[in-house]
Amino acid sequence: MIVRFDGRVAIVTGAGGGLGRQHALGLASRGAKVVVNDLGGTLDGNGGTPSAALAVVEEIRSAGGEAIASGASVTDFGAVQAMVADAMRAWGRVDILVNNAGILRDKSFSKMDLADFRLVIDVHLMGAVHCCKAVWDTMRAQNYGRIVMTTSSSGLYGNFGQSNYGAAKMALVGLMQTLSIEGAKHDIRVNCLAPTAATRMTENLMPEAVLKLLEPAAVTPGLLALVAEDAPNRAILCAGAGSFERAHVTLTEGLFVGQPADAVERIARQFAAISDRSAETVPESGNAQGTLEVGKAMRALG
Ligand code: NAI
């Protein structure tokens, strides 16, 4: 089976460089019509010029593909709606949304301004919310949609100096969990991609030899698999240097403590048993926690 996107319309945010550019080129090379969105700002989110998006559009067109540019900031819902309206006017549908735009404002938490925290949340989380919201009704009406949120190992596992970025990236996992449930009956599948790649975001963080292995192009096949017709739903796919892994949000079996006077001490004493991963599950929805807890209580109380 060859994965193709003929007849499909894709929007890739932050596609003027780095990973987004590769995603846009990859989609176009397999037949998708692509909206190349990029604000064209600096790594910390300042300034803006449409030239980065236009250059990628030119690259796609000169390879025989179809693309249009958008200089919309994902933080501006009106501009995002206008971008989606442009895609609808040009091609009549939107099948794929890749939420990739992002910035960094790294600082240890003690030194971080709240303004830097809010801005990073605004670009990564609200930017993705705006784009999802702007395409959601169209995807529902089409009974078809594929959405990817770009999360990060910084959100999944933490990283010094990235409390704002990590919080925003993990919030995208939460957004994915619920949208994937709500979209299922309209065949809207929502997944997360956690990339590792040598881009301007990471160029100062790693030695040259490592950066060479971490070409953004090595991540893009993972993205394409997540937006293909037979894509999974609710997956968190990790991708870097040509390797792919999955991350899961799991729940241990735990144990029933009840409400004895020494419940606190019992929990403290049995923390290892509560944490035991041998019977852990990946819940299908948030209800699973309550179901597990009530079930254990009923069994224990008899
Ligand atoms: P990049 O800085 O090359 O790409 C981000 C793009 O987003 C830039 O072209 C920028 O102009 C654009 N952008 C920023 N704010 C925007 C806004 N408000 N509206 C529209 N476009 C905007 O960096 P890279 O590495 O390609 O990052 C792509 C995504 O991957 C980001 O979400 C990033 O957080 C994520 N990521 C990257 C990792 C890496 O190892 N490079 C690791 C984990 C996640």
Coordinates of C-alpha atoms and ligand atoms in Angstrom, one line a residue:
M1 CA 0.0 0.0 0.0
I2 CA 1.4 3.4 -1.0
V3 CA 0.2 6.3 1.1
R4 CA -1.1 9.1 -1.1
F5 CA -3.0 12.3 -0.4
D6 CA -4.5 13.0 -3.9
G7 CA -7.6 15.1 -3.6
R8 CA -6.8 16.0 0.0
V9 CA -6.3 19.5 1.3
A10 CA -3.8 20.1 4.1
I11 CA -3.0 23.0 6.3
V12 CA 0.4 23.0 8.0
T13 CA 1.1 25.8 10.5
G14 CA 4.6 27.1 11.0
A15 CA 5.6 25.5 7.7
G16 CA 8.1 28.2 6.6
G17 CA 11.1 26.3 7.9
G18 CA 12.2 23.4 10.1
L19 CA 9.8 20.5 10.6
G20 CA 6.7 22.2 9.2
R21 CA 8.5 22.8 5.9
Q22 CA 9.4 19.2 5.6
H23 CA 5.8 18.1 6.5
A24 CA 4.4 20.5 3.8
L25 CA 6.8 19.2 1.2
G26 CA 6.1 15.6 2.1
L27 CA 2.3 16.1 1.9
A28 CA 2.6 17.9 -1.5
S29 CA 5.0 15.3 -2.9
R30 CA 2.3 12.6 -2.2
G31 CA -0.5 14.6 -3.9
A32 CA -2.0 16.9 -1.2
K33 CA -2.8 20.5 -1.9
V34 CA -1.2 22.5 0.9
V35 CA -1.7 25.7 2.8
V36 CA 1.7 26.7 3.9
N37 CA 1.2 28.8 7.0
D38 CA 3.9 30.7 8.7
L39 CA 4.1 34.0 10.6
G40 CA 7.8 34.2 9.7
G41 CA 8.9 35.4 13.1
T42 CA 12.0 34.8 15.2
L43 CA 12.5 31.8 17.4
D44 CA 11.1 33.7 20.4
G45 CA 8.0 34.8 18.5
N46 CA 9.0 38.4 17.4
G47 CA 8.4 40.0 14.1
G48 CA 6.9 38.4 11.0
T49 CA 7.3 38.2 7.2
P50 CA 5.4 36.0 4.8
S51 CA 8.5 35.3 2.8
A52 CA 9.3 32.0 4.5
A53 CA 5.8 30.6 3.7
L54 CA 6.0 32.0 0.1
A55 CA 9.4 30.3 -0.5
V56 CA 8.0 26.9 0.5
V57 CA 5.0 27.5 -1.7
E58 CA 7.4 28.2 -4.6
E59 CA 9.3 25.0 -3.8
I60 CA 6.1 23.0 -4.0
R61 CA 4.9 24.6 -7.2
S62 CA 8.2 24.2 -8.9
A63 CA 8.0 20.5 -8.1
G64 CA 4.5 20.4 -9.8
G65 CA 2.4 20.6 -6.7
E66 CA -0.3 22.9 -5.5
A67 CA 0.1 25.3 -2.6
I68 CA -1.0 28.6 -1.2
A69 CA 0.7 30.7 1.5
S70 CA -0.7 32.1 4.7
G71 CA 1.0 34.6 6.9
A72 CA -1.6 34.3 9.6
S73 CA -0.5 34.1 13.2
V74 CA -2.1 31.1 14.9
T75 CA -2.7 33.3 17.9
D76 CA -5.2 35.4 15.9
F77 CA -8.5 33.5 15.5
G78 CA -9.8 35.9 12.9
A79 CA -6.7 35.4 10.8
V80 CA -6.9 31.6 11.2
Q81 CA -10.6 31.7 10.1
A82 CA -9.6 33.7 7.0
M83 CA -6.8 31.2 6.2
V84 CA -9.4 28.3 6.4
A85 CA -11.8 30.4 4.2
D86 CA -9.0 30.9 1.6
A87 CA -8.4 27.1 1.5
M88 CA -12.2 26.5 1.1
R89 CA -12.4 29.0 -1.7
A90 CA -9.4 27.5 -3.5
W91 CA -10.1 23.8 -3.0
G92 CA -13.5 23.3 -1.3
R93 CA -12.4 21.2 1.6
V94 CA -9.9 20.8 4.4
D95 CA -8.9 17.2 5.2
I96 CA -5.7 17.5 7.2
L97 CA -4.5 20.0 9.8
V98 CA -1.0 19.8 11.1
N99 CA -0.6 22.0 14.2
N100 CA 3.2 22.6 14.1
A101 CA 3.8 26.4 14.7
G102 CA 5.7 27.1 17.8
I103 CA 8.1 29.3 19.7
L104 CA 10.5 29.1 22.7
R105 CA 10.9 31.4 25.6
D106 CA 13.2 29.3 27.8
K107 CA 14.1 30.3 31.4
S108 CA 14.2 28.5 34.7
F109 CA 10.8 28.9 36.5
S110 CA 12.2 31.3 39.1
K111 CA 13.4 33.7 36.4
M112 CA 10.5 33.4 34.1
D113 CA 8.1 36.3 33.5
L114 CA 4.4 35.4 33.4
A115 CA 4.3 37.2 30.1
D116 CA 6.7 34.6 28.6
F117 CA 4.6 31.8 30.1
R118 CA 1.4 33.2 28.7
L119 CA 2.8 33.8 25.2
V120 CA 4.1 30.3 24.9
I121 CA 0.8 28.9 26.0
D122 CA -1.0 31.2 23.6
V123 CA 1.1 30.2 20.5
H124 CA 1.2 26.4 21.1
L125 CA -2.0 25.7 22.9
M126 CA -4.4 28.4 21.8
G127 CA -2.8 28.4 18.3
A128 CA -3.8 24.8 17.9
V129 CA -7.2 25.4 19.5
H130 CA -7.9 28.2 17.0
C131 CA -6.9 26.0 14.0
C132 CA -8.9 23.0 15.2
K133 CA -11.9 25.2 15.9
A134 CA -11.7 26.8 12.5
V135 CA -11.7 23.5 10.6
W136 CA -13.8 21.4 13.0
D137 CA -17.3 22.0 11.5
T138 CA -15.9 21.5 8.0
M139 CA -14.4 18.2 9.0
R140 CA -17.6 17.1 10.7
A141 CA -19.6 18.0 7.6
Q142 CA -17.2 16.1 5.4
N143 CA -17.1 13.1 7.8
Y144 CA -13.4 13.1 7.4
G145 CA -10.5 14.8 9.1
R146 CA -7.0 14.1 10.2
I147 CA -5.4 16.4 12.9
V148 CA -2.0 16.2 14.4
M149 CA -0.8 18.2 17.4
T150 CA 2.9 18.7 17.8
T151 CA 3.7 17.8 21.3
S152 CA 7.2 17.4 22.8
S153 CA 9.3 15.2 25.1
S154 CA 9.6 18.4 27.2
G155 CA 5.9 18.2 27.9
L156 CA 5.7 14.4 28.2
Y157 CA 8.7 14.1 30.5
G158 CA 9.9 17.6 31.4
N159 CA 13.0 19.6 30.6
F160 CA 14.9 22.1 32.7
G161 CA 14.1 25.7 31.7
Q162 CA 10.9 24.8 29.7
S163 CA 8.1 25.0 32.2
N164 CA 6.0 27.2 29.9
Y165 CA 6.8 25.2 26.8
G166 CA 6.3 21.8 28.6
A167 CA 3.0 22.9 30.0
A168 CA 1.8 24.0 26.6
K169 CA 3.0 20.9 24.9
M170 CA 1.3 18.6 27.5
A171 CA -1.9 20.6 27.2
L172 CA -1.9 19.6 23.5
V173 CA -2.0 15.9 24.6
G174 CA -5.1 16.7 26.6
L175 CA -6.7 18.5 23.7
M176 CA -5.9 15.5 21.5
Q177 CA -7.4 13.1 24.0
T178 CA -10.8 14.8 24.0
L179 CA -11.0 15.8 20.3
S180 CA -10.2 12.3 19.3
I181 CA -13.2 11.0 21.3
E182 CA -15.5 13.8 20.0
G183 CA -14.4 13.5 16.4
A184 CA -14.5 9.7 16.1
K185 CA -18.1 9.4 14.9
H186 CA -17.2 11.8 12.0
D187 CA -14.0 9.9 11.2
I188 CA -11.9 12.8 12.5
R189 CA -8.8 11.2 13.9
V190 CA -6.5 13.2 16.2
N191 CA -3.0 12.3 17.1
C192 CA 0.1 13.8 18.6
L193 CA 3.6 13.8 17.2
A194 CA 6.6 14.3 19.5
P195 CA 9.6 15.1 17.2
T196 CA 13.3 15.3 17.8
A197 CA 15.0 17.3 15.1
A198 CA 17.8 19.6 14.3
T199 CA 16.1 22.9 13.6
R200 CA 16.8 26.5 14.8
M201 CA 14.9 25.4 17.9
T202 CA 17.6 22.9 18.8
E203 CA 20.7 24.0 17.0
N204 CA 22.4 25.4 20.1
L205 CA 21.6 22.3 22.2
M206 CA 23.4 19.5 20.5
P207 CA 26.8 18.6 19.0
E208 CA 27.2 18.7 15.1
A209 CA 27.4 14.9 14.7
V210 CA 24.1 14.4 16.5
L211 CA 22.4 17.3 14.7
K212 CA 23.3 15.5 11.4
L213 CA 21.3 12.4 12.4
L214 CA 18.4 14.5 13.4
E215 CA 17.3 15.9 10.1
P216 CA 13.7 17.1 10.1
A217 CA 13.0 15.0 7.0
A218 CA 13.6 11.9 9.2
V219 CA 10.5 12.8 11.3
T220 CA 8.1 13.6 8.4
P221 CA 7.2 10.0 7.5
G222 CA 5.8 9.6 11.0
L223 CA 3.7 12.7 10.5
L224 CA 2.4 11.4 7.2
A225 CA 1.4 8.1 8.8
L226 CA -0.6 10.0 11.4
V227 CA -2.6 11.9 8.7
A228 CA -3.0 9.0 6.3
E229 CA -6.4 7.6 5.4
D230 CA -5.8 4.6 7.7
A231 CA -4.2 6.7 10.5
P232 CA -4.5 5.6 14.1
N233 CA -6.6 7.7 16.5
R234 CA -5.3 9.0 19.9
A235 CA -1.7 8.0 19.3
I236 CA 1.3 9.8 20.7
L237 CA 4.0 9.0 18.2
C238 CA 7.6 10.0 19.1
A239 CA 9.9 10.4 16.1
G240 CA 13.6 11.3 15.6
A241 CA 16.6 10.3 13.6
G242 CA 14.5 7.8 11.7
S243 CA 13.3 6.0 14.9
F244 CA 9.7 5.9 16.0
E245 CA 8.3 5.1 19.5
R246 CA 4.9 5.5 21.2
A247 CA 4.2 7.3 24.5
H248 CA 1.2 6.3 26.5
V249 CA -0.7 7.9 29.4
T250 CA -1.2 4.9 31.6
L251 CA -3.1 4.0 34.8
T252 CA -1.8 1.5 37.4
E253 CA -4.2 -1.0 39.0
G254 CA -3.4 0.6 42.4
L255 CA -5.1 -0.6 45.5
F256 CA -8.1 0.1 47.7
V257 CA -7.4 1.9 50.9
G258 CA -10.8 3.1 52.0
Q259 CA -11.2 5.8 54.6
P260 CA -9.7 4.4 57.8
A261 CA -8.2 6.9 60.3
D262 CA -4.7 6.0 59.1
A263 CA -5.5 6.3 55.3
V264 CA -2.7 8.8 54.9
E265 CA -0.1 6.5 56.6
R266 CA -1.4 3.5 54.6
I267 CA -1.0 5.4 51.3
A268 CA 2.5 6.5 52.2
R269 CA 3.5 3.0 53.3
Q270 CA 2.1 1.3 50.2
F271 CA 3.2 3.9 47.6
A272 CA 5.3 1.3 45.8
A273 CA 2.3 -1.0 45.5
I274 CA 0.1 1.8 44.3
S275 CA 2.8 2.6 41.7
D276 CA 3.3 -1.0 40.6
R277 CA 3.0 -1.0 36.8
S278 CA 2.5 -4.8 36.2
A279 CA -1.2 -4.5 35.6
E280 CA -1.4 -0.9 34.2
T281 CA -3.7 0.0 31.4
V282 CA -4.0 2.8 28.8
P283 CA -7.6 4.1 29.5
E284 CA -9.9 4.7 26.5
S285 CA -11.3 7.8 28.2
G286 CA -11.3 9.6 31.6
N287 CA -14.2 7.5 32.8
A288 CA -11.9 4.5 33.2
Q289 CA -10.4 5.9 36.4
G290 CA -13.7 6.3 38.1
T291 CA -14.9 2.9 36.9
L292 CA -11.7 1.2 38.2
E293 CA -12.0 3.0 41.6
V294 CA -15.7 2.2 42.1
G295 CA -15.1 -1.4 41.0
K296 CA -12.3 -1.9 43.6
A297 CA -14.3 -0.2 46.3
M298 CA -17.3 -2.5 45.6
R299 CA -15.1 -5.6 45.6
A300 CA -13.4 -4.6 48.9
L301 CA -16.6 -3.6 50.7
G302 CA -18.3 -6.6 49.4
Ligands
NAI1 P1 11.1 26.2 13.9 O1 11.3 27.4 14.7 O2 12.0 26.0 12.7 O3 9.6 26.2 13.3 C1 8.5 26.8 14.0 C2 7.8 27.6 12.9 O4 6.6 28.1 13.5 C3 8.6 28.8 12.5 O5 8.8 28.8 11.1 C4 7.8 30.0 13.0 O6 7.9 31.2 12.1 C5 6.4 29.5 13.0 N1 5.6 30.2 14.0 C6 5.9 30.6 15.2 N2 4.9 31.3 15.8 C7 3.9 31.3 14.9 C8 2.6 31.8 14.9 N3 2.1 32.5 15.9 N4 1.8 31.6 13.8 C9 2.3 30.9 12.7 N5 3.5 30.4 12.6 C10 4.3 30.6 13.7 O7 11.1 25.0 14.9 P2 10.8 23.4 14.6 O8 11.8 22.7 15.5 O9 10.6 23.1 13.2 O10 9.4 23.3 15.4 C11 8.2 22.8 14.8 C12 7.3 22.3 16.0 O11 8.0 21.1 16.5 C13 7.1 23.2 17.1 O12 5.8 23.1 17.6 C14 8.1 22.7 18.2 O13 7.7 23.1 19.5 C15 8.0 21.2 17.9 N6 9.1 20.5 18.5 C16 10.3 20.5 17.9 C17 11.4 19.8 18.4 C18 12.7 19.7 17.8 O14 13.5 18.9 18.3 N7 13.0 20.5 16.8 C19 11.1 18.9 19.7 C20 9.8 18.9 20.1 C21 8.8 19.6 19.5

